[in-house]
Coordinates of C-alpha atoms in Angstrom, one line a residue:
X1 CA -167.5 -42.3 -152.0
X2 CA -170.8 -44.0 -152.8
X3 CA -171.6 -47.6 -152.1
X4 CA -171.6 -48.4 -155.8
X5 CA -168.1 -47.0 -156.1
X6 CA -166.9 -49.0 -153.2
X7 CA -168.4 -52.2 -154.7
X8 CA -166.8 -51.4 -158.1
X9 CA -163.4 -51.0 -156.4
X10 CA -163.8 -54.3 -154.6
X11 CA -164.8 -56.1 -157.8
X12 CA -161.8 -54.7 -159.7
X13 CA -159.5 -56.3 -157.1
X14 CA -161.2 -59.7 -157.3
X15 CA -159.4 -61.0 -160.4
X16 CA -156.0 -62.3 -161.3
X17 CA -155.1 -61.3 -164.8
X18 CA -151.7 -62.0 -166.4
X19 CA -151.3 -58.9 -168.5
X20 CA -150.3 -56.7 -165.5
X21 CA -151.2 -59.1 -162.8
X22 CA -151.4 -62.9 -162.8
X23 CA -153.0 -65.5 -165.0
X24 CA -154.8 -64.3 -168.1
X25 CA -154.5 -67.2 -170.4
X26 CA -154.7 -65.9 -174.0
X27 CA -155.0 -68.7 -176.5
X28 CA -155.3 -68.4 -180.3
X29 CA -158.2 -70.6 -181.2
X30 CA -159.5 -71.9 -184.5
X31 CA -163.1 -72.0 -185.5
X32 CA -164.9 -74.2 -183.0
X33 CA -167.2 -77.0 -184.3
X34 CA -170.7 -77.1 -183.0
X35 CA -170.2 -80.5 -181.3
X36 CA -167.3 -79.0 -179.2
X37 CA -169.4 -76.0 -178.0
X38 CA -171.2 -76.1 -174.7
X39 CA -172.7 -72.6 -174.7
X40 CA -173.3 -70.2 -177.7
X41 CA -175.5 -67.4 -178.8
X42 CA -175.7 -64.1 -180.7
X43 CA -174.9 -60.8 -179.0
X44 CA -176.9 -57.9 -180.5
X45 CA -178.5 -54.5 -179.8
X46 CA -181.2 -52.4 -181.3
X47 CA -178.6 -49.8 -182.2
X48 CA -176.2 -52.1 -184.1
X49 CA -177.9 -55.5 -184.6
X50 CA -175.3 -58.4 -184.3
X51 CA -172.2 -57.0 -182.5
X52 CA -168.6 -58.1 -183.0
X53 CA -165.9 -57.7 -180.4
X54 CA -168.1 -58.0 -177.3
X55 CA -166.4 -59.8 -174.4
X56 CA -168.8 -62.4 -173.0
X57 CA -168.1 -63.7 -169.5
X58 CA -169.4 -66.9 -168.0
X59 CA -169.0 -67.6 -164.3
X60 CA -170.3 -70.8 -162.7
X61 CA -172.5 -70.4 -159.6
X62 CA -170.4 -70.7 -156.4
X63 CA -167.3 -71.0 -158.5
X64 CA -164.2 -68.8 -158.6
X65 CA -163.2 -69.0 -162.3
X66 CA -164.6 -66.8 -165.0
X67 CA -164.1 -67.7 -168.7
X68 CA -164.4 -65.0 -171.3
X69 CA -164.7 -65.3 -175.1
X70 CA -165.3 -62.6 -177.7
X71 CA -168.1 -62.4 -180.3
X72 CA -167.2 -62.7 -184.0
X73 CA -168.3 -60.8 -187.1
X74 CA -171.7 -62.4 -187.0
X75 CA -172.1 -61.5 -183.3
X76 CA -171.7 -65.1 -182.3
X77 CA -169.9 -66.1 -179.1
X78 CA -169.0 -69.7 -178.3
X79 CA -167.6 -71.4 -175.2
X80 CA -165.8 -74.7 -175.9
X81 CA -166.8 -77.8 -173.8
X82 CA -163.2 -77.9 -172.6
X83 CA -163.9 -74.6 -170.7
X84 CA -167.6 -74.8 -169.7
X85 CA -169.1 -77.9 -168.0
X86 CA -172.9 -78.4 -167.5
X87 CA -174.2 -76.3 -164.6
X88 CA -175.6 -73.0 -163.6
X89 CA -173.8 -69.9 -164.9
X90 CA -174.0 -66.1 -164.9
X91 CA -173.3 -64.3 -168.1
X92 CA -172.1 -60.7 -168.3
X93 CA -170.4 -58.6 -170.9
X94 CA -167.8 -55.9 -171.5
X95 CA -168.9 -53.7 -174.4
X96 CA -168.2 -50.0 -174.0
X97 CA -171.5 -48.1 -174.2
X98 CA -173.7 -51.1 -173.6
X99 CA -174.8 -53.4 -170.8
X100 CA -176.9 -56.5 -170.1
X101 CA -180.2 -55.5 -168.4
X102 CA -179.8 -56.2 -164.7
X103 CA -176.0 -56.3 -165.4
X104 CA -176.0 -60.1 -165.7
X105 CA -177.9 -62.9 -167.1
X106 CA -178.4 -66.4 -165.6
X107 CA -178.2 -69.5 -167.8
X108 CA -178.3 -73.3 -167.4
X109 CA -175.8 -75.2 -169.4
X110 CA -176.8 -78.8 -170.2
X111 CA -175.2 -81.9 -171.7
X112 CA -176.0 -80.7 -175.2
X113 CA -175.0 -77.3 -176.7
X114 CA -177.0 -74.6 -174.9
X115 CA -178.1 -71.5 -176.9
X116 CA -178.5 -68.1 -175.1
X117 CA -178.8 -64.9 -177.1
X118 CA -177.8 -61.7 -175.4
X119 CA -179.6 -58.5 -176.1
X120 CA -177.7 -55.4 -174.9
X121 CA -179.0 -51.9 -174.3
X122 CA -177.2 -48.6 -174.4
X123 CA -176.0 -46.9 -171.2
X124 CA -176.2 -43.3 -170.0
X125 CA -173.1 -41.1 -170.2
X126 CA -172.8 -41.3 -166.4
X127 CA -172.4 -45.1 -166.7
X128 CA -170.3 -44.9 -169.8
X129 CA -167.6 -43.0 -167.9
X130 CA -167.2 -46.0 -165.6
X131 CA -166.6 -48.3 -168.7
X132 CA -163.9 -46.2 -170.4
X133 CA -160.3 -47.1 -170.2
X134 CA -157.7 -44.5 -169.0
X135 CA -156.5 -44.0 -172.6
X136 CA -160.1 -43.3 -173.8
X137 CA -160.6 -40.8 -171.0
X138 CA -157.3 -39.0 -171.7
X139 CA -158.1 -38.8 -175.4
X140 CA -161.5 -37.3 -174.6
X141 CA -160.3 -34.6 -172.1
X142 CA -160.2 -30.9 -173.2
X143 CA -157.1 -28.8 -172.9
X144 CA -153.6 -29.4 -174.0
X145 CA -152.2 -32.9 -174.4
X146 CA -149.8 -32.2 -171.5
X147 CA -152.8 -31.3 -169.3
X148 CA -154.7 -34.5 -170.3
X149 CA -151.6 -36.7 -169.7
X150 CA -151.1 -35.1 -166.3
X151 CA -154.3 -36.9 -165.2
X152 CA -153.0 -40.3 -166.3
X153 CA -151.0 -40.9 -163.1
X154 CA -154.2 -40.6 -161.1
X155 CA -155.6 -43.6 -163.0
X156 CA -152.7 -46.0 -162.1
X157 CA -154.4 -47.0 -158.8
X158 CA -158.1 -46.4 -159.3
X159 CA -160.7 -45.6 -161.9
X160 CA -160.4 -42.2 -163.5
X161 CA -164.2 -41.9 -163.5
X162 CA -163.9 -40.9 -159.8
X163 CA -162.1 -37.7 -160.9
X164 CA -164.6 -36.9 -163.5
X165 CA -167.6 -37.5 -161.3
X166 CA -166.2 -35.5 -158.3
X167 CA -167.3 -32.0 -157.4
X168 CA -164.1 -30.8 -155.8
X169 CA -163.0 -27.2 -156.5
X170 CA -159.3 -26.3 -156.9
X171 CA -158.6 -25.9 -153.1
X172 CA -160.3 -29.2 -152.4
X173 CA -158.3 -30.8 -155.1
X174 CA -155.0 -29.7 -153.6
X175 CA -156.0 -31.4 -150.3
X176 CA -156.9 -34.6 -152.3
X177 CA -153.6 -34.5 -154.2
X178 CA -151.6 -34.1 -151.0
X179 CA -153.5 -37.0 -149.5
X180 CA -152.9 -39.2 -152.5
X181 CA -149.2 -38.3 -152.7
X182 CA -148.8 -39.6 -149.2
X183 CA -150.5 -42.9 -149.6
X184 CA -148.6 -46.0 -150.6
X185 CA -149.2 -47.2 -154.2
X186 CA -151.0 -50.3 -152.7
X187 CA -153.4 -48.3 -150.5
X188 CA -157.1 -48.9 -151.2
X189 CA -160.6 -48.1 -149.7
X190 CA -160.5 -51.0 -147.3
X191 CA -156.8 -50.6 -146.4
X192 CA -155.7 -47.0 -146.4
X193 CA -151.9 -46.9 -145.9
X194 CA -149.6 -43.9 -145.5
X195 CA -146.0 -43.6 -146.8
X196 CA -143.3 -43.8 -144.1
X197 CA -142.2 -40.3 -145.1
X198 CA -144.0 -37.1 -146.1
X199 CA -144.3 -35.9 -149.7
X200 CA -145.3 -32.2 -150.0
X201 CA -147.2 -30.7 -152.9
X202 CA -145.0 -30.2 -156.0
X203 CA -144.5 -27.1 -158.1
X204 CA -147.0 -28.4 -160.8
X205 CA -149.7 -29.5 -158.4
X206 CA -151.6 -26.2 -158.2
X207 CA -151.9 -26.2 -162.0
X208 CA -153.1 -29.9 -161.8
X209 CA -155.7 -28.9 -159.2
X210 CA -157.0 -26.1 -161.3
X211 CA -157.2 -28.4 -164.4
X212 CA -159.0 -31.2 -162.5
X213 CA -161.7 -28.7 -161.4
X214 CA -162.4 -27.9 -165.1
X215 CA -163.0 -31.5 -166.2
X216 CA -165.2 -32.6 -163.2
X217 CA -168.7 -31.7 -162.1
X218 CA -167.7 -28.9 -159.7
X219 CA -169.3 -26.1 -161.8
X220 CA -171.7 -28.0 -164.0
X221 CA -174.3 -30.8 -163.9
X222 CA -172.9 -32.6 -166.9
X223 CA -169.7 -32.8 -168.9
X224 CA -169.3 -30.2 -171.6
X225 CA -167.1 -32.3 -173.7
X226 CA -167.6 -35.6 -175.7
X227 CA -166.2 -38.9 -174.7
X228 CA -164.4 -40.9 -177.4
X229 CA -164.5 -44.7 -176.9
X230 CA -162.3 -46.8 -179.1
X231 CA -164.1 -49.0 -181.7
X232 CA -164.4 -52.6 -180.5
X233 CA -161.8 -55.0 -181.7
X234 CA -162.4 -57.2 -184.8
X235 CA -161.0 -60.2 -186.7
X236 CA -158.1 -62.0 -185.2
X237 CA -158.4 -60.0 -182.0
X238 CA -161.7 -61.8 -181.2
X239 CA -160.0 -65.3 -181.3
X240 CA -159.0 -65.5 -177.7
X241 CA -160.1 -67.2 -174.5
X242 CA -159.4 -65.4 -171.2
X243 CA -159.4 -67.1 -167.8
X244 CA -159.7 -65.2 -164.6
X245 CA -159.5 -66.4 -161.0
X246 CA -161.2 -64.8 -158.0
X247 CA -158.7 -64.4 -155.1
X248 CA -159.8 -66.0 -151.8
X249 CA -159.6 -62.6 -150.1
X250 CA -162.0 -59.8 -151.4
X251 CA -159.4 -57.1 -150.6
X252 CA -156.5 -59.0 -152.2
X253 CA -154.1 -57.1 -154.5
X254 CA -152.0 -59.6 -156.6
X255 CA -149.1 -58.0 -158.2
X256 CA -146.3 -60.0 -159.8
X257 CA -146.7 -63.7 -160.6
X258 CA -144.5 -66.5 -162.0
X259 CA -145.3 -70.0 -163.2
X260 CA -143.1 -72.9 -162.1
X261 CA -142.3 -76.1 -164.0
X262 CA -145.4 -77.8 -162.5
X263 CA -147.7 -75.2 -163.9
X264 CA -148.4 -73.6 -160.5
X265 CA -148.5 -69.8 -160.3
X266 CA -146.8 -68.0 -157.4
X267 CA -147.8 -64.4 -156.7
X268 CA -147.2 -61.5 -154.3
X269 CA -149.8 -59.4 -152.6
X270 CA -149.2 -55.7 -153.0
X271 CA -150.8 -54.7 -149.6
X272 CA -150.8 -57.8 -147.4
X273 CA -147.7 -59.9 -146.1
X274 CA -148.7 -62.9 -148.1
X275 CA -147.1 -65.3 -150.6
X276 CA -149.7 -67.1 -152.7
X277 CA -150.0 -70.1 -155.0
X278 CA -152.7 -70.8 -157.6
X279 CA -153.4 -74.1 -159.3
X280 CA -154.8 -72.8 -162.7
X281 CA -156.2 -76.2 -163.5
X282 CA -158.5 -76.3 -160.5
X283 CA -158.7 -72.7 -159.3
X284 CA -157.4 -73.8 -155.9
X285 CA -155.4 -71.2 -153.9
X286 CA -153.0 -71.5 -151.0
X287 CA -151.5 -68.6 -149.1
X288 CA -148.8 -68.2 -146.5
X289 CA -148.2 -65.3 -144.2
X290 CA -144.8 -63.6 -144.5
X291 CA -143.0 -62.6 -141.3
X292 CA -142.4 -58.9 -140.5
X293 CA -138.9 -57.7 -141.2
X294 CA -139.2 -54.0 -140.3
X295 CA -141.7 -53.0 -137.7
X296 CA -143.9 -50.0 -138.5
X297 CA -143.5 -50.1 -142.2
X298 CA -146.0 -51.3 -144.9
X299 CA -146.2 -55.0 -145.4
X300 CA -147.0 -55.6 -149.0
X301 CA -144.7 -57.1 -151.6
X302 CA -144.1 -56.8 -155.4
X303 CA -141.6 -58.9 -157.3
X304 CA -141.5 -62.7 -157.3
X305 CA -138.9 -65.1 -158.7
X306 CA -138.1 -68.8 -158.6
X307 CA -134.7 -70.3 -157.8
X308 CA -133.2 -73.3 -159.6
X309 CA -135.0 -75.6 -157.2
X310 CA -138.4 -74.0 -157.9
X311 CA -138.6 -72.2 -154.5
X312 CA -140.2 -68.8 -154.6
X313 CA -138.4 -65.6 -153.6
X314 CA -140.2 -62.4 -153.0
X315 CA -139.2 -58.7 -152.6
X316 CA -140.6 -57.2 -149.4
X317 CA -140.7 -53.6 -150.6
X318 CA -140.9 -51.2 -147.6
X319 CA -139.9 -54.0 -145.3
X320 CA -136.2 -53.6 -146.3
X321 CA -135.4 -57.1 -147.4
X322 CA -136.5 -60.3 -149.2
X323 CA -137.9 -63.7 -148.3
X324 CA -138.0 -67.2 -149.6
X325 CA -140.0 -70.3 -148.9
X326 CA -138.8 -73.9 -149.1
X327 CA -141.6 -75.6 -151.1
X328 CA -141.0 -79.0 -149.4
X329 CA -141.1 -77.8 -145.8
X330 CA -143.0 -74.5 -146.3
X331 CA -140.4 -72.8 -144.1
X332 CA -140.1 -69.1 -144.8
X333 CA -136.7 -67.4 -144.4
X334 CA -136.2 -63.6 -144.4
X335 CA -133.1 -61.6 -145.3
X336 CA -132.7 -57.9 -144.3
X337 CA -130.5 -55.5 -146.1
X338 CA -127.4 -54.1 -144.3
X339 CA -128.0 -51.3 -141.8
X340 CA -125.9 -48.8 -143.7
X341 CA -128.3 -49.1 -146.6
X342 CA -131.5 -49.0 -144.6
X343 CA -133.7 -45.8 -144.3
X344 CA -137.3 -44.8 -144.6
X345 CA -137.1 -44.6 -148.4
X346 CA -136.2 -48.2 -148.9
X347 CA -138.3 -50.3 -151.3
X348 CA -136.9 -53.7 -152.3
X349 CA -139.3 -54.3 -155.1
X350 CA -138.0 -56.5 -157.9
X351 CA -136.0 -59.7 -157.5
X352 CA -134.2 -62.2 -159.8
X353 CA -132.4 -65.5 -159.1
X354 CA -129.4 -66.7 -161.1
X355 CA -128.6 -70.3 -162.2
X356 CA -126.3 -70.7 -159.2
X357 CA -128.9 -69.5 -156.8
X358 CA -127.5 -66.0 -156.4
X359 CA -130.2 -63.5 -155.7
X360 CA -130.3 -59.9 -157.0
X361 CA -132.8 -57.3 -156.0
X362 CA -133.2 -53.5 -156.2
X363 CA -133.9 -50.4 -154.1
X364 CA -135.0 -47.9 -156.7
X365 CA -135.5 -44.9 -154.4
X366 CA -132.0 -45.2 -152.9
X367 CA -130.7 -46.4 -156.3
X368 CA -129.0 -49.4 -154.9
X369 CA -128.6 -53.0 -156.1
X370 CA -128.2 -55.9 -153.6
X371 CA -126.7 -59.3 -154.1
X372 CA -127.5 -62.1 -151.8
X373 CA -125.6 -65.4 -151.4
X374 CA -128.2 -67.9 -150.1
X375 CA -125.5 -70.2 -148.9
X376 CA -124.1 -67.7 -146.4
X377 CA -127.1 -65.4 -146.1
X378 CA -124.8 -62.4 -146.7
X379 CA -126.2 -59.4 -148.5
X380 CA -124.0 -56.9 -150.3
X381 CA -125.2 -53.6 -151.5
X382 CA -123.8 -51.5 -154.5
X383 CA -124.8 -48.1 -156.0
X384 CA -126.6 -48.6 -159.3
X385 CA -125.3 -45.2 -160.5
X386 CA -121.8 -44.7 -158.9
X387 CA -120.9 -41.1 -158.2
X388 CA -124.4 -39.8 -158.4
X389 CA -126.1 -38.0 -155.5
X390 CA -129.9 -37.9 -155.3
X391 CA -132.7 -35.9 -153.8
X392 CA -134.8 -38.8 -152.6
X393 CA -138.0 -36.8 -152.7
X394 CA -137.8 -35.6 -156.3
X395 CA -135.8 -38.4 -158.1
X396 CA -133.4 -35.6 -159.4
X397 CA -129.7 -36.0 -159.0
X398 CA -126.3 -34.6 -159.7
X399 CA -123.6 -36.6 -161.5
X400 CA -119.9 -36.9 -160.5
X401 CA -119.0 -34.0 -162.8
X402 CA -122.0 -31.8 -161.7
X403 CA -124.3 -32.8 -164.6
X404 CA -128.0 -32.9 -163.9
X405 CA -130.0 -36.0 -164.7
X406 CA -132.5 -38.4 -163.4
X407 CA -132.4 -42.1 -162.8
X408 CA -134.7 -44.7 -161.3
X409 CA -135.1 -48.5 -161.4
X410 CA -138.0 -50.8 -162.3
X411 CA -137.4 -54.4 -162.9
X412 CA -134.3 -56.7 -162.5
X413 CA -133.2 -59.9 -164.3
X414 CA -130.1 -62.1 -164.3
X415 CA -128.3 -63.9 -167.1
X416 CA -126.7 -67.3 -167.1
X417 CA -123.3 -65.8 -166.2
X418 CA -124.5 -64.1 -163.0
X419 CA -124.8 -60.6 -164.3
X420 CA -127.7 -58.6 -162.8
X421 CA -129.6 -56.2 -165.1
X422 CA -132.2 -53.5 -164.4
X423 CA -134.3 -51.0 -166.2
X424 CA -133.6 -47.3 -165.7
X425 CA -137.2 -46.2 -165.9
X426 CA -136.5 -42.5 -165.4
X427 CA -133.9 -42.3 -168.2
X428 CA -132.9 -44.5 -171.1
X429 CA -130.4 -47.1 -169.7
X430 CA -130.2 -50.8 -169.2
X431 CA -128.0 -51.1 -166.1
X432 CA -125.8 -54.1 -165.5
X433 CA -123.7 -55.2 -162.5
X434 CA -121.4 -58.2 -162.4
X435 CA -122.4 -59.6 -159.0
X436 CA -118.9 -60.9 -158.3
X437 CA -116.7 -57.9 -158.5
X438 CA -119.7 -55.5 -158.2
X439 CA -118.8 -53.5 -161.4
X440 CA -121.6 -51.4 -162.8
X441 CA -122.2 -50.5 -166.5
X442 CA -124.9 -48.5 -168.2
X443 CA -126.1 -49.2 -171.7
X444 CA -128.2 -46.4 -173.3
X445 CA -131.1 -47.4 -175.5
X446 CA -131.3 -45.9 -179.0
X447 CA -134.3 -43.8 -178.0
X448 CA -133.7 -41.0 -175.5
X449 CA -135.9 -40.9 -172.4
X450 CA -137.3 -44.3 -173.3
X451 CA -137.8 -45.4 -169.6
X452 CA -136.9 -49.1 -169.8
X453 CA -139.4 -51.0 -167.7
X454 CA -140.2 -54.5 -166.5
X455 CA -137.2 -56.4 -168.0
X456 CA -137.2 -60.1 -168.7
X457 CA -134.3 -62.4 -169.5
X458 CA -134.9 -65.2 -172.0
X459 CA -133.2 -68.5 -171.7
X460 CA -130.6 -67.6 -174.3
X461 CA -129.5 -64.5 -172.3
X462 CA -131.5 -62.1 -174.6
X463 CA -133.1 -59.3 -172.6
X464 CA -136.5 -58.0 -173.4
X465 CA -138.1 -54.9 -171.9
X466 CA -140.8 -52.3 -172.3
X467 CA -140.0 -48.6 -173.1
X468 CA -143.0 -47.1 -171.4
X469 CA -142.2 -43.5 -172.2
X470 CA -141.2 -44.2 -175.8
X471 CA -144.3 -46.4 -176.5
X472 CA -141.9 -49.2 -177.7
X473 CA -140.6 -52.6 -176.7
X474 CA -136.9 -53.2 -176.7
X475 CA -134.4 -56.1 -177.0
X476 CA -130.8 -56.1 -175.7
X477 CA -128.4 -58.8 -176.8
X478 CA -126.3 -59.3 -173.6
X479 CA -123.5 -60.9 -175.7
X480 CA -123.1 -58.3 -178.5
X481 CA -124.5 -55.4 -176.4
X482 CA -126.7 -54.3 -179.3
X483 CA -130.3 -53.0 -179.1
X484 CA -133.4 -53.4 -181.2
X485 CA -136.7 -51.5 -180.7
X486 CA -140.2 -51.8 -182.1
X487 CA -143.0 -49.3 -181.8
X488 CA -146.1 -50.4 -180.0
X489 CA -149.6 -49.8 -181.4
X490 CA -151.7 -46.8 -181.0
X491 CA -151.9 -45.3 -177.5
X492 CA -150.3 -48.2 -175.7
X493 CA -147.7 -47.4 -173.0
X494 CA -146.1 -50.9 -172.9
X495 CA -145.6 -52.0 -169.2
X496 CA -143.6 -55.2 -169.7
X497 CA -142.7 -57.9 -172.2
X498 CA -143.0 -61.7 -172.1
X499 CA -142.1 -64.3 -174.7
X500 CA -144.3 -67.2 -175.5
X501 CA -143.2 -70.7 -176.6
X502 CA -143.5 -69.7 -180.3
X503 CA -141.1 -66.8 -179.9
X504 CA -143.7 -64.0 -180.0
X505 CA -143.2 -61.0 -177.7
X506 CA -146.3 -59.9 -175.8
X507 CA -146.8 -56.6 -174.0
X508 CA -149.6 -55.1 -171.9
X509 CA -150.7 -51.5 -172.7
X510 CA -151.4 -49.8 -169.3
X511 CA -153.7 -47.1 -170.4
X512 CA -155.6 -49.0 -173.1
X513 CA -156.2 -52.4 -171.3
X514 CA -155.0 -54.1 -174.5

């Protein structure tokens, strides 16, 4: 890996963004009057003239907050005074196919409105590849749609441009695939981390290796296919403000995040044993180390939830348990799952807390649901799919009557009555377990193989979820047991769903960055 690639990876891990990660504040904004604007200008290029849909980023010198606005139909961008104070800033852009000379532009913002026009230049194809989203790359690749989609999994954890710029032949690719299969999802360049078990090459990996060698630079000096960027967004899509916060650690990997009633954001770190808190008003962070539960296993976490007292709970993934912190005393308490449920495949990833303080969390690889009584500290485990036996290495299973099917779990939530729900993200079901008697029920979505994902319970016991394989978002009425589904836009694979105060459902498209 080159130094530039290492720097790019580090930079991509510096931000907390709430469509997939932590606090991207998207606000619909009306036209801003000149008197309320602190910094404005026209974005243009020789190729297009004034450019609409360019993301313009402003970061104050020595600060950790980046504010982004989007240029309008006249190419004008405008930062409101409520977001940008007088001081020294660095401007940069995101506009596929273009860049600011020297990659950034210094500007001094004064007490009156500061004007700074931005002239962009076109980039080479070699640079363009680094700017493309996974969806744009997948849609540009030669071969069958199935071959192109087979590459998408590689782009979950790092830029897909690494694949295209590599020079590996098929045999070298098989070694790379084997190495990637046996790293944790949270592994990165500065923190390589192996799984606690070994995953061999699969039946389709040789075909994948052969295909990867046809789309990279192993046999040619430049790509023999055309890249197809999406057009920049227009109209209402430009009327947003995005706020990003640099983590205090350069190698930080924020994953899930929740906002408490005081407006503070609590987050997990995917690789480090850390529980963090962000004050989005000031950009101030505070982090607490989490104690080790299971020696010799990866330390990162994933899911975060708040109990009725506002105390954060966190799923410890490979550590085989969960933890909570008393906000008043800052004391952290860990809970380990029962020994009979513990093995090297355990991942206690997602977590939810009911109105009475009961805690529900999952173990997707072993297909178990756990219920914790915080008063007694007792943890009970239940099979999420009773009667099913699984090959833990392949996710394939056999049902009680010999039927072949696949199940997995990704996301949990609890309703006001204490029922714990989860998404069956390798099938089509919303699972439910009454945490008192431990009875499990599966509710199939209208669309087969929809892969329900990242579920969220609204205050009125209405369950919202993404259907990542069906390119839809779904709604389940926990009272009537009825479903509704809506198709997402374009190439989006919806990852999760969140409701805003006006009742709109928002989703993040994993391959498109929309």
